[in-house]
Coordinates of C-alpha atoms in Angstrom, one line a residue:
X1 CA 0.0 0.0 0.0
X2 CA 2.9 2.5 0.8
X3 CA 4.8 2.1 -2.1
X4 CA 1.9 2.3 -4.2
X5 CA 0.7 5.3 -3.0
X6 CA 4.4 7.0 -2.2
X7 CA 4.4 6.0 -6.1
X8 CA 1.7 8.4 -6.7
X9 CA 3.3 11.1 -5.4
X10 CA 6.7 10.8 -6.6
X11 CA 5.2 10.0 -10.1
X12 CA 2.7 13.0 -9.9
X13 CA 5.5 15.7 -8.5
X14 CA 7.9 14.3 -12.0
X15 CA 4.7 14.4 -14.1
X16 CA 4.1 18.3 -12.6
X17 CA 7.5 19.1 -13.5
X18 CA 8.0 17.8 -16.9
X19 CA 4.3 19.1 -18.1
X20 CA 5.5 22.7 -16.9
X21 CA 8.8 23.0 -18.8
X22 CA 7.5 20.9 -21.6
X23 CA 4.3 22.8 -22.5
X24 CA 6.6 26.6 -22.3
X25 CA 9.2 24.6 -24.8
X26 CA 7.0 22.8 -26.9
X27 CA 4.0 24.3 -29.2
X28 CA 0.4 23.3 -28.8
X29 CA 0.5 21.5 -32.4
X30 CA 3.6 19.3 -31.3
X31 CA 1.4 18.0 -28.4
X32 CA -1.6 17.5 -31.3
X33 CA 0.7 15.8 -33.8
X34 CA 1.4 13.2 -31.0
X35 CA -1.9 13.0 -29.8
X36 CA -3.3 12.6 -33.5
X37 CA -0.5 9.5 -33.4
X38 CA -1.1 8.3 -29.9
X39 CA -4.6 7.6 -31.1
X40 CA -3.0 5.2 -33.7
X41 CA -0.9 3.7 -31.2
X42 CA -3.6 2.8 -28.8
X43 CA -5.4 1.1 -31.7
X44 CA -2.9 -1.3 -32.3
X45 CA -2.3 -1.4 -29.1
X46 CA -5.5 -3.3 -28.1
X47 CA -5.0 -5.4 -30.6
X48 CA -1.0 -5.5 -29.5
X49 CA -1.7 -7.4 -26.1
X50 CA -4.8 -9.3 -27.6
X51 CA -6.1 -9.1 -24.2
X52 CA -3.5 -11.8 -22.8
X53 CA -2.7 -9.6 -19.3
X54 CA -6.0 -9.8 -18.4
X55 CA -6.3 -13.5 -19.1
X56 CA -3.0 -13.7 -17.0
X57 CA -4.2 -12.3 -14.2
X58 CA -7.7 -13.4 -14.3
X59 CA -7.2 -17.1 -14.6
X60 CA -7.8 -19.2 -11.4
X61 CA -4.4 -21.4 -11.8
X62 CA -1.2 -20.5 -13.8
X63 CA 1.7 -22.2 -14.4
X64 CA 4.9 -22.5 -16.4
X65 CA 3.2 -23.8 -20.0
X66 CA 0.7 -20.9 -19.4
X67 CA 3.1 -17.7 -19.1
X68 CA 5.8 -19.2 -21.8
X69 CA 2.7 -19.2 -24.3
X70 CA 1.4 -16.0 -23.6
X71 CA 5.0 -14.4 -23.8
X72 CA 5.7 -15.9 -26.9
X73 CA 1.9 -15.0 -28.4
X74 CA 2.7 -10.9 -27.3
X75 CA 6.2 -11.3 -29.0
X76 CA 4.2 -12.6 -32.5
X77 CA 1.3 -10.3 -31.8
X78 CA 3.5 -7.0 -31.1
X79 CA 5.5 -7.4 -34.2
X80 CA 2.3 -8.2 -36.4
X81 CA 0.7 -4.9 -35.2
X82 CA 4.1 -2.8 -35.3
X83 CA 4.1 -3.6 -38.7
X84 CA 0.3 -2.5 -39.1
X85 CA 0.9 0.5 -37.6
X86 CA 4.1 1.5 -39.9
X87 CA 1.5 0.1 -43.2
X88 CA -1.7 2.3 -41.6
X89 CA 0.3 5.4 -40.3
X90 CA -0.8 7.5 -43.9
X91 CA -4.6 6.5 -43.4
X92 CA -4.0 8.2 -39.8
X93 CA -2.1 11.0 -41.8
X94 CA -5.2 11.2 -44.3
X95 CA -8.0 11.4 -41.4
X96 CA -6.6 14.4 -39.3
X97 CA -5.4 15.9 -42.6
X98 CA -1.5 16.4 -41.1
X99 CA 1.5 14.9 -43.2
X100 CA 3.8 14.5 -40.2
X101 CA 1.8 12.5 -37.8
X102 CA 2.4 9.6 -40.3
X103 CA 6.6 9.8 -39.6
X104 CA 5.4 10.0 -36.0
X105 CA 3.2 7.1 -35.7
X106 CA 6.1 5.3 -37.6
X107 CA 8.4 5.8 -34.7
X108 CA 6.1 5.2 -32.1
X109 CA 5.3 1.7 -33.7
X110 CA 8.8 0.9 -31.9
X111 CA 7.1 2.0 -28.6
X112 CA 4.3 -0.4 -29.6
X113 CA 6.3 -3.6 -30.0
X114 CA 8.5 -2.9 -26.5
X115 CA 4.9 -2.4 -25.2
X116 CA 3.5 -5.9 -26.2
X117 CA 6.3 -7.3 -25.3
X118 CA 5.8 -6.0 -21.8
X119 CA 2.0 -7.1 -21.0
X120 CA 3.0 -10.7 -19.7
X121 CA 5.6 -9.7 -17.2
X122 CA 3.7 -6.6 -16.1
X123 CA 0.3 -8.9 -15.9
X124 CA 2.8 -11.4 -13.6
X125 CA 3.6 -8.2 -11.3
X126 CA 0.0 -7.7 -11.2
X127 CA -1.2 -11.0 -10.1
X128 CA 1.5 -11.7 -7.7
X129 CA 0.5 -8.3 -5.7
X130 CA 4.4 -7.3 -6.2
X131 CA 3.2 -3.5 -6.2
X132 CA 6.9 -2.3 -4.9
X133 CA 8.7 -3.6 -8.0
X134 CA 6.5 -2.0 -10.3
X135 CA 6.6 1.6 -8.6
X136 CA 10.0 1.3 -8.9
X137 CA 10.1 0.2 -12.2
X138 CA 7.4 3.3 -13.3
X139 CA 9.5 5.8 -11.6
X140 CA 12.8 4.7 -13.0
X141 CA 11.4 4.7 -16.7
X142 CA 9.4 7.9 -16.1
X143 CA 13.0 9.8 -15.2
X144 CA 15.3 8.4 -18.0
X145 CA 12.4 8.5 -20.7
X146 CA 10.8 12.1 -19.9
X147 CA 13.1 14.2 -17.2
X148 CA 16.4 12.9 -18.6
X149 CA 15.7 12.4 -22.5
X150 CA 12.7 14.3 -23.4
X151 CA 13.6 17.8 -21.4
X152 CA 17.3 18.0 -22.9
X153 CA 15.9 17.4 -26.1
X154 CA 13.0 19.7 -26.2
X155 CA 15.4 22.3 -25.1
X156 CA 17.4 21.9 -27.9
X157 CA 14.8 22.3 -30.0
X158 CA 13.6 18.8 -31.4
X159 CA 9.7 19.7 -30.9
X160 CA 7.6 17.1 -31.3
X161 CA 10.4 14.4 -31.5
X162 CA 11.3 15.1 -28.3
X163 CA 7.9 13.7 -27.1
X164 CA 8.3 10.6 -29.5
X165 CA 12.1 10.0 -28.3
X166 CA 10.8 10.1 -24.5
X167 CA 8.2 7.9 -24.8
X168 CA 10.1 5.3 -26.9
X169 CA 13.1 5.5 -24.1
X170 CA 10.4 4.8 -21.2
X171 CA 8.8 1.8 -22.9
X172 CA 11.9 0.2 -23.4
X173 CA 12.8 1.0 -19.2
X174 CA 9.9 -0.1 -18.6
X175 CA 10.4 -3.8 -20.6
X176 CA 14.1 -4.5 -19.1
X177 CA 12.8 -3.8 -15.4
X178 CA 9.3 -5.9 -15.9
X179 CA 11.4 -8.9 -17.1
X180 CA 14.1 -8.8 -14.6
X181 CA 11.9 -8.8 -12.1
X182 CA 8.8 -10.8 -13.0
X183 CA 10.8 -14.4 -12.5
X184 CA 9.5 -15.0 -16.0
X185 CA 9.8 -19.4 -17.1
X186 CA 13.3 -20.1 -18.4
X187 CA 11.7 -21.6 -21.5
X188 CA 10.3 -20.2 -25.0
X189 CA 7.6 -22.5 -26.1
X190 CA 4.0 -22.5 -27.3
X191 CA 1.4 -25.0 -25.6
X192 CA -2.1 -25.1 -27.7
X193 CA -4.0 -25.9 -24.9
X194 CA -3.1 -22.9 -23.1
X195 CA -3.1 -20.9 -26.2
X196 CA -6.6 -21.6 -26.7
X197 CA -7.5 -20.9 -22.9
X198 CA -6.2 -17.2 -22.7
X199 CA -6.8 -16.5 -26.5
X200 CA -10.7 -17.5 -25.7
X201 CA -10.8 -15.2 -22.8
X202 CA -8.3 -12.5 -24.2
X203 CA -10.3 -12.4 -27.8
X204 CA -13.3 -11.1 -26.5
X205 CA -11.6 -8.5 -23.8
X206 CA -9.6 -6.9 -27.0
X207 CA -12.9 -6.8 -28.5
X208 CA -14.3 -4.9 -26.0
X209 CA -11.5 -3.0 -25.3
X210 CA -11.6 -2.1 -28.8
X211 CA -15.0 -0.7 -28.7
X212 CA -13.4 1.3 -25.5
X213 CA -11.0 2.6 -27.8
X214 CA -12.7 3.8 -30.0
X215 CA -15.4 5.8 -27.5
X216 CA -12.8 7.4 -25.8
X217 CA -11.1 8.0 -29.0
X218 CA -13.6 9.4 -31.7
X219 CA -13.8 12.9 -30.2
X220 CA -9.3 13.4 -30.5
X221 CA -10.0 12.2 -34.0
X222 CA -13.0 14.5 -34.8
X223 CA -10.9 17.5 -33.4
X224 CA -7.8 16.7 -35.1
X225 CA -9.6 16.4 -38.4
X226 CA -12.1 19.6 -38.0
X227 CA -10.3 21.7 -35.3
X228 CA -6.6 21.2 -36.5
X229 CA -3.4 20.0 -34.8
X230 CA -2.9 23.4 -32.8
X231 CA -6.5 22.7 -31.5
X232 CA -6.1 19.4 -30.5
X233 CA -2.8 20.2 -28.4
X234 CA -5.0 22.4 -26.5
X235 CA -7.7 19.5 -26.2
X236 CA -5.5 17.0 -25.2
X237 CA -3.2 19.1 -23.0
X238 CA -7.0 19.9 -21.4
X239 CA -7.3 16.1 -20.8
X240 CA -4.3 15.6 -19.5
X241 CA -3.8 17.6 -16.9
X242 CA -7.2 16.2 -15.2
X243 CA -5.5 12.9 -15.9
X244 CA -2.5 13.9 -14.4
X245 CA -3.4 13.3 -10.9
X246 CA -6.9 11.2 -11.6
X247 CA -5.6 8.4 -13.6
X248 CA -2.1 7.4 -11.4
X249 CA -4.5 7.2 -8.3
X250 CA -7.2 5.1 -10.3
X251 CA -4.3 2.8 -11.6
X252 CA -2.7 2.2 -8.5
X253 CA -6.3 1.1 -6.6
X254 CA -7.4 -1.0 -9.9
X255 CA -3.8 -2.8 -10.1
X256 CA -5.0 -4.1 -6.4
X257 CA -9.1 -4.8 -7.1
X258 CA -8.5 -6.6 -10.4
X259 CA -6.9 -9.5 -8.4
X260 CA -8.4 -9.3 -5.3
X261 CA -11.7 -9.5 -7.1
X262 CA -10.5 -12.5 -9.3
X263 CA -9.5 -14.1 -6.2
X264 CA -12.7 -14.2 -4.7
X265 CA -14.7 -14.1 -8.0
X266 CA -17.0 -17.0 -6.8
X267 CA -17.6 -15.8 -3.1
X268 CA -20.8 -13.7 -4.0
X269 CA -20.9 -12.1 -0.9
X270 CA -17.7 -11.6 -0.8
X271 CA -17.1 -10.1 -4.0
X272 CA -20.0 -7.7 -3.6
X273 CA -18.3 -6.0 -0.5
X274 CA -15.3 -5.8 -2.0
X275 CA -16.3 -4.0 -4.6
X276 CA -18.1 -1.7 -2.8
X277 CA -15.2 -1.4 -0.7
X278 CA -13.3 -0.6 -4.2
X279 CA -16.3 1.9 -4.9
X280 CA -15.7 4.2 -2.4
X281 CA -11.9 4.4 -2.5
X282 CA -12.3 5.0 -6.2
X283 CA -14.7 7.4 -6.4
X284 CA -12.8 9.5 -3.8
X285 CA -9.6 9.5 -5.6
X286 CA -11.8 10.3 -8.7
X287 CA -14.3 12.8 -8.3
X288 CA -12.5 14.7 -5.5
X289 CA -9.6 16.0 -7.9
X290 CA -11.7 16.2 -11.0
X291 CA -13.8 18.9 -8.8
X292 CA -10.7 20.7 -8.1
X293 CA -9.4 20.8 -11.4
X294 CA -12.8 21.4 -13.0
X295 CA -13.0 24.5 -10.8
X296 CA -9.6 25.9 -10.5
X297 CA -9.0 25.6 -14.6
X298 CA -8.6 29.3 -15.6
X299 CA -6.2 29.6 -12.8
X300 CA -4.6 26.3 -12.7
X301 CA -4.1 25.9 -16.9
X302 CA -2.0 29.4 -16.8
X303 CA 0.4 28.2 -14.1
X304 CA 1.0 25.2 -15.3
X305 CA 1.0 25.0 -18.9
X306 CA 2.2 28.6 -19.3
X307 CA 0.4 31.6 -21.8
X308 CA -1.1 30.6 -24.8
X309 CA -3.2 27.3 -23.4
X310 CA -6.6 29.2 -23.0
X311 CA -8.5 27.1 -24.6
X312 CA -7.8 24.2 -22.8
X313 CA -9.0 25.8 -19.5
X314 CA -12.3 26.2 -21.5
X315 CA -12.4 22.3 -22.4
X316 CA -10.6 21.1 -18.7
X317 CA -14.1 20.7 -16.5
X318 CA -16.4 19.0 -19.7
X319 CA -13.3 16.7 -20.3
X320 CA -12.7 16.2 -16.5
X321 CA -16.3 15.2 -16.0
X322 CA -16.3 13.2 -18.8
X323 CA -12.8 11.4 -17.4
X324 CA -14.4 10.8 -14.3
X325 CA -17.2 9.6 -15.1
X326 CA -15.5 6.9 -17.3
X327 CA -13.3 6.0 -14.8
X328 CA -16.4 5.6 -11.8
X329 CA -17.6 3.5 -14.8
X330 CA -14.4 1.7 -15.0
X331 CA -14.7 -0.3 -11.6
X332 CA -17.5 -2.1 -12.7
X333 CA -15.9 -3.0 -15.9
X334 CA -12.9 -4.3 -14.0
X335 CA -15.6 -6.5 -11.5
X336 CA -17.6 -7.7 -14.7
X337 CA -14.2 -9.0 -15.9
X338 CA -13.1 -10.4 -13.3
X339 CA -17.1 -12.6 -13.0
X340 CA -16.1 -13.1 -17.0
X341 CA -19.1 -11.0 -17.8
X342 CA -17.1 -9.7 -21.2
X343 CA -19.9 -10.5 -24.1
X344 CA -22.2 -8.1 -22.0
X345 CA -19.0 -5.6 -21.6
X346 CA -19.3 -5.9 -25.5
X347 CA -23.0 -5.4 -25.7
X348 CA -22.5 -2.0 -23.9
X349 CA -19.7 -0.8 -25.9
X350 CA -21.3 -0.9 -29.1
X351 CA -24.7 1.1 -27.4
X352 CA -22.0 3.6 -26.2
X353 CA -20.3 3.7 -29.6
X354 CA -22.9 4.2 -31.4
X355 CA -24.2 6.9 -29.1
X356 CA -20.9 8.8 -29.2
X357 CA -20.8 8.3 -33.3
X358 CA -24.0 9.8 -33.5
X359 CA -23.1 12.7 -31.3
X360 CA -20.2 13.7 -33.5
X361 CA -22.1 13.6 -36.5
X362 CA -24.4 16.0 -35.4
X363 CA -21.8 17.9 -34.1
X364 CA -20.2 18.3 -37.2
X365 CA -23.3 19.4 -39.2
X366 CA -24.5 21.7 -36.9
X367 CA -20.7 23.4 -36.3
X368 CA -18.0 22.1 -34.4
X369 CA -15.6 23.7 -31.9
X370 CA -13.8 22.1 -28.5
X371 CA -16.0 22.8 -26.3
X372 CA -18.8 20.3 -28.4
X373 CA -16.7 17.7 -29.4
X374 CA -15.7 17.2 -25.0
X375 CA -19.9 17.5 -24.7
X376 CA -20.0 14.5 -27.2
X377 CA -17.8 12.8 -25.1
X378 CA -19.4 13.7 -21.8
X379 CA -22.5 12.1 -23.5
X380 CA -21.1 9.0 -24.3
X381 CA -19.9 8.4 -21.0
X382 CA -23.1 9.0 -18.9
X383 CA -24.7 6.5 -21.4
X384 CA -22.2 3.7 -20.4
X385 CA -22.2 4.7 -16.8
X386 CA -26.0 4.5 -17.0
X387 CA -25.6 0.9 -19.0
X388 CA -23.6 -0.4 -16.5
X389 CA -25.2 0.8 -13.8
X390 CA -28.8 -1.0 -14.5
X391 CA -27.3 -4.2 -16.3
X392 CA -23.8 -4.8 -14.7
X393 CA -24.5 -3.2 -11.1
X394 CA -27.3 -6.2 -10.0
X395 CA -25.5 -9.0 -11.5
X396 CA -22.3 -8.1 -9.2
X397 CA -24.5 -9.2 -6.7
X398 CA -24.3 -5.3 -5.4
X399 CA -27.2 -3.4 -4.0
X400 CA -27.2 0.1 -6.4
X401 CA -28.7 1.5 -3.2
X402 CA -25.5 0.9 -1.5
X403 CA -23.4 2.3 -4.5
X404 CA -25.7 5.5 -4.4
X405 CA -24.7 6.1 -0.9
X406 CA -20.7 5.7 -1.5
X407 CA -21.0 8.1 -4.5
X408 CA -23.0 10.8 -2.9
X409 CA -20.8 11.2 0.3
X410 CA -17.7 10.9 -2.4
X411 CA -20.1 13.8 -4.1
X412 CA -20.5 15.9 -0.9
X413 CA -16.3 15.6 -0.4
X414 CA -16.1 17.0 -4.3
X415 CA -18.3 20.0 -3.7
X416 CA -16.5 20.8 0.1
X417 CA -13.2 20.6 -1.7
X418 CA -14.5 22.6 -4.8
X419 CA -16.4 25.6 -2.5
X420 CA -13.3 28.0 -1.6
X421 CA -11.9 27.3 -5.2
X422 CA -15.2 28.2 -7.2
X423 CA -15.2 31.3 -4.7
X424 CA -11.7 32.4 -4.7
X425 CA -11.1 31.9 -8.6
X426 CA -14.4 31.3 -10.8
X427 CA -16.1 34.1 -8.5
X428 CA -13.4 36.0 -7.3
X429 CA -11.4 36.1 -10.6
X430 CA -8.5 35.7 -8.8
X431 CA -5.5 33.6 -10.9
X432 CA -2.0 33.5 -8.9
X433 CA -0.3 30.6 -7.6
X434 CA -0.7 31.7 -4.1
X435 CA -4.6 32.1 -4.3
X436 CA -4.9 28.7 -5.7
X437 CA -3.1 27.2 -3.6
X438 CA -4.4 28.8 -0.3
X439 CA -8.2 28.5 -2.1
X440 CA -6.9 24.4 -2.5
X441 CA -6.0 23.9 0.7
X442 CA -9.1 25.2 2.0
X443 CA -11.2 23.0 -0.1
X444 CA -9.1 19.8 0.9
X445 CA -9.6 21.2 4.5
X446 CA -13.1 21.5 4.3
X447 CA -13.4 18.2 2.6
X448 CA -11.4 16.8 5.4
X449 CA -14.7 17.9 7.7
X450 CA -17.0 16.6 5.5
X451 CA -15.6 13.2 5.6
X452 CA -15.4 13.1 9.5
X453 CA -19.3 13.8 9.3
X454 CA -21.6 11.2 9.8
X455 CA -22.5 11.8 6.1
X456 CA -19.2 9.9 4.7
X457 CA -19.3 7.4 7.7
X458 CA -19.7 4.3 5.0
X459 CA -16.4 6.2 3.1
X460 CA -14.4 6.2 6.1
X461 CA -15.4 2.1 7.0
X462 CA -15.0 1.6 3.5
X463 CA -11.2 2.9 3.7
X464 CA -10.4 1.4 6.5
X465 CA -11.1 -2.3 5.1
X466 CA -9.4 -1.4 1.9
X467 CA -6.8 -0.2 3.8
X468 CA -6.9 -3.6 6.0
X469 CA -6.6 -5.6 2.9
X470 CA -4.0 -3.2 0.7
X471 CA -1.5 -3.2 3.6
X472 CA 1.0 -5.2 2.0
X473 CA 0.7 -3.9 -1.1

């Protein structure tokens, strides 16, 4: 539990740091050019890991036949989608209508490969609860990738391959210190029994995650081909700085629930409170810094990102409510995984899909801009939420009764913490440093009273079992 948590903070403080220097040295259509590519990357990407790290954790029994197949299938798989992405980057190129984020995609196709490569012993890590090594291991390739190779070379002026070289350097850190420590099987071989097994189960995962994909990945693609490349850096530099503190703190509590849930995936009761238990430390770590960063944007996007970002401030609270939202919605997923409930995973996606597609096309004809393209994705994700709320919620065994009651008090922490901000900046106008942070502090102090209430009493029991049972973590 420490070291995933003291992992959070160390990675946040190096994120803080290289987002400040790199968005005052770097131009908004350098960050759009990789964004445009990224989205390319994460679509072979799915296909890339074909679902296998979920199968390894997920299965009830592993053992040496079972990890020496699924390494060798991500070795075959990653070099069969590298290839697609070097053979698909000019269709990217063609769809947001800019030349060079086919030469970036190209590159980045190397990142994809060390990334396949690294799904089995990351998914080992993951089952085995060996949380230390992989903080480590994230720090470490964090630092040589981005402080130590993409700084220095944005400095000296390499622009947007600055961004490619760092995130190439920190997949292959991240490869060499999964391996070594993973205690991967001395052998190379391919058994067609277990080949079958986590194909089966990883097939219709990639599916769904597909589908995932492509909902959270329509609305980059719909800016980068109607906005431009300038436009979406300031989208996606909006995105990221909710993600910046949101997504570490999801990762670190769903790297624990995904196999504590497995473990106990046929203990109904069981399983139900422990994924209540995950409910409320999620939607803590969620919705509590999404209000912050929702509120505080005009101030916080200046100080941080430097002049010249205003319109992502404009797009930071739609897309931040739109990232929460998917990642409360992501819990679920994660339990419905873990019960093997993927074809109905599926089912949901394509609703959610084809809400979003419709979105955009009415977006489009009516006259698009930032500000609707994050509404169309804010739609999309209160129509999963809502799907999985009425057909995944029940069949968890969960109470949605009980889940109300975890994410109003997590609701009622949000709007303490989001009172002195909305006040001090939205109301006040007020956009220094020192505001903002005294304004913060208040907020986190008044949700500090909120959640000693009787109102967040379920939070604070919650905690203190997931606490209990993330000790060793």
């Amino acid at each position: 539990m420490g070291w995933t948590w003291g992992g959070l903070v160390i990675g946040l403080a190096m994120q803080l740091v290289y987002t400040a220097v790199m968005s005052r040295t770097v131009d908004p259509r350098a960050f759009g050019l990789v964004a445009a590519a990224l989205v390319g990357l994460r679509f072979v990407t799915y296909l890339g890991n074909f679902g296998i790290g979920s199968a390894v954790v997920q299965r009830p029994e592993l053992d040496d036949d079972d990890v020496s197949t699924a390494l060798a299938l991500s070795v075959a798989i990653g070099i069969v989608v590298a290839i697609t992405a070097l053979v698909a980057s000019p269709v990217l190129a063609a769809i947001v209508r800019e030349p060079e984020a086919a030469a970036v995609m190209r590159w980045l196709a190397l990142g994809l490969f060390l990334s396949a490569i690294t799904t089995v012993p990351e998914a080992l890590l993951r089952r085995t609860l060996r949380f230390k090594a992989m903080t480590i291991v994230q720090l470490i390739g964090f630092a040589i990738g981005y402080l130590m190779v993409g700084i220095p070379l944005a400095v000296r002026g390499w622009g947007v391959w600055s961004l490619v070289a760092a995130s190439i350097v920190q997949s292959a850190v991240l490869l060499t210190g999964y391996a070594a420590t993973a205690r991967l099987p001395h052998r190379f071989a391919v058994s067609r029994p277990a080949a079958r097994a986590l194909l089966g189960f990883g097939g219709t995962v990639t599916a769904t995650g597909f589908l995932e994909f492509l909902t959270s990945s329509l609305d980059t693609l719909a800016v980068g081909r109607w906005i431009g490349s300038a436009g979406l850096g300031q989208y996606s530099r909006g995105t990221y700085l909710v993600a910046l503190p949101v997504e570490r703190a999801t990762t670190a509590t769903t790297r624990v629930l995904m196999p504590a849930l497995s473990a106990v995936q046929r203990q109904r009761a069981r399983f139900a409170a422990a994924f209540l238990h995950g409910a409320s430390l999620t939607a803590v770590v969620i919705v509590v810094p999404v209000a912050l960063a929702a509120s505080a944007a005009p101030a916080l996007v200046p100080i941080l990102l430097g002049p010249g970002w205003r319109p992502a401030a404009l797009v930071l609270p739609i897309v931040g409510i739109a990232y929460g939202i998917g990642l409360l919605t992501h819990l679920a997923a994660v339990a419905a995984e873990a019960q093997g409930m993927v074809r109905l995973k599926l089912g949901i996606q394509v609703i959610t899909l084809a809400a979003l597609v419709a979105a955009i096309g009415i977006t489009v004809g009516t006259g698009p801009s930032l500000t609707r393209f994050a509404l169309c994705w804010l739609g999309a994700e209160m129509v999963r939420f809502l799907l999985f709320w009425v057909l995944v919620v029940p069949r968890l065994g969960v109470h949605r009764i009980d889940l109300a009651r975890r994410y109003a008090s997590a609701i009622l922490l949000a709007l303490g913490a989001a009172a002195p901000v909305v006040a001090t900046v939205r109301l006040g106008g007020a956009e220094g440093i020192i505001a903002l942070g005294l304004s913060s502090l208040g907020g986190l102090a008044l949700a500090a009273a909120v959640g000693a209430s009787p109102a967040a009493r379920v939070l604070r029991q919650d905690l203190a079992a997931v606490r209990s049972r993330l000790r060793s973590a």
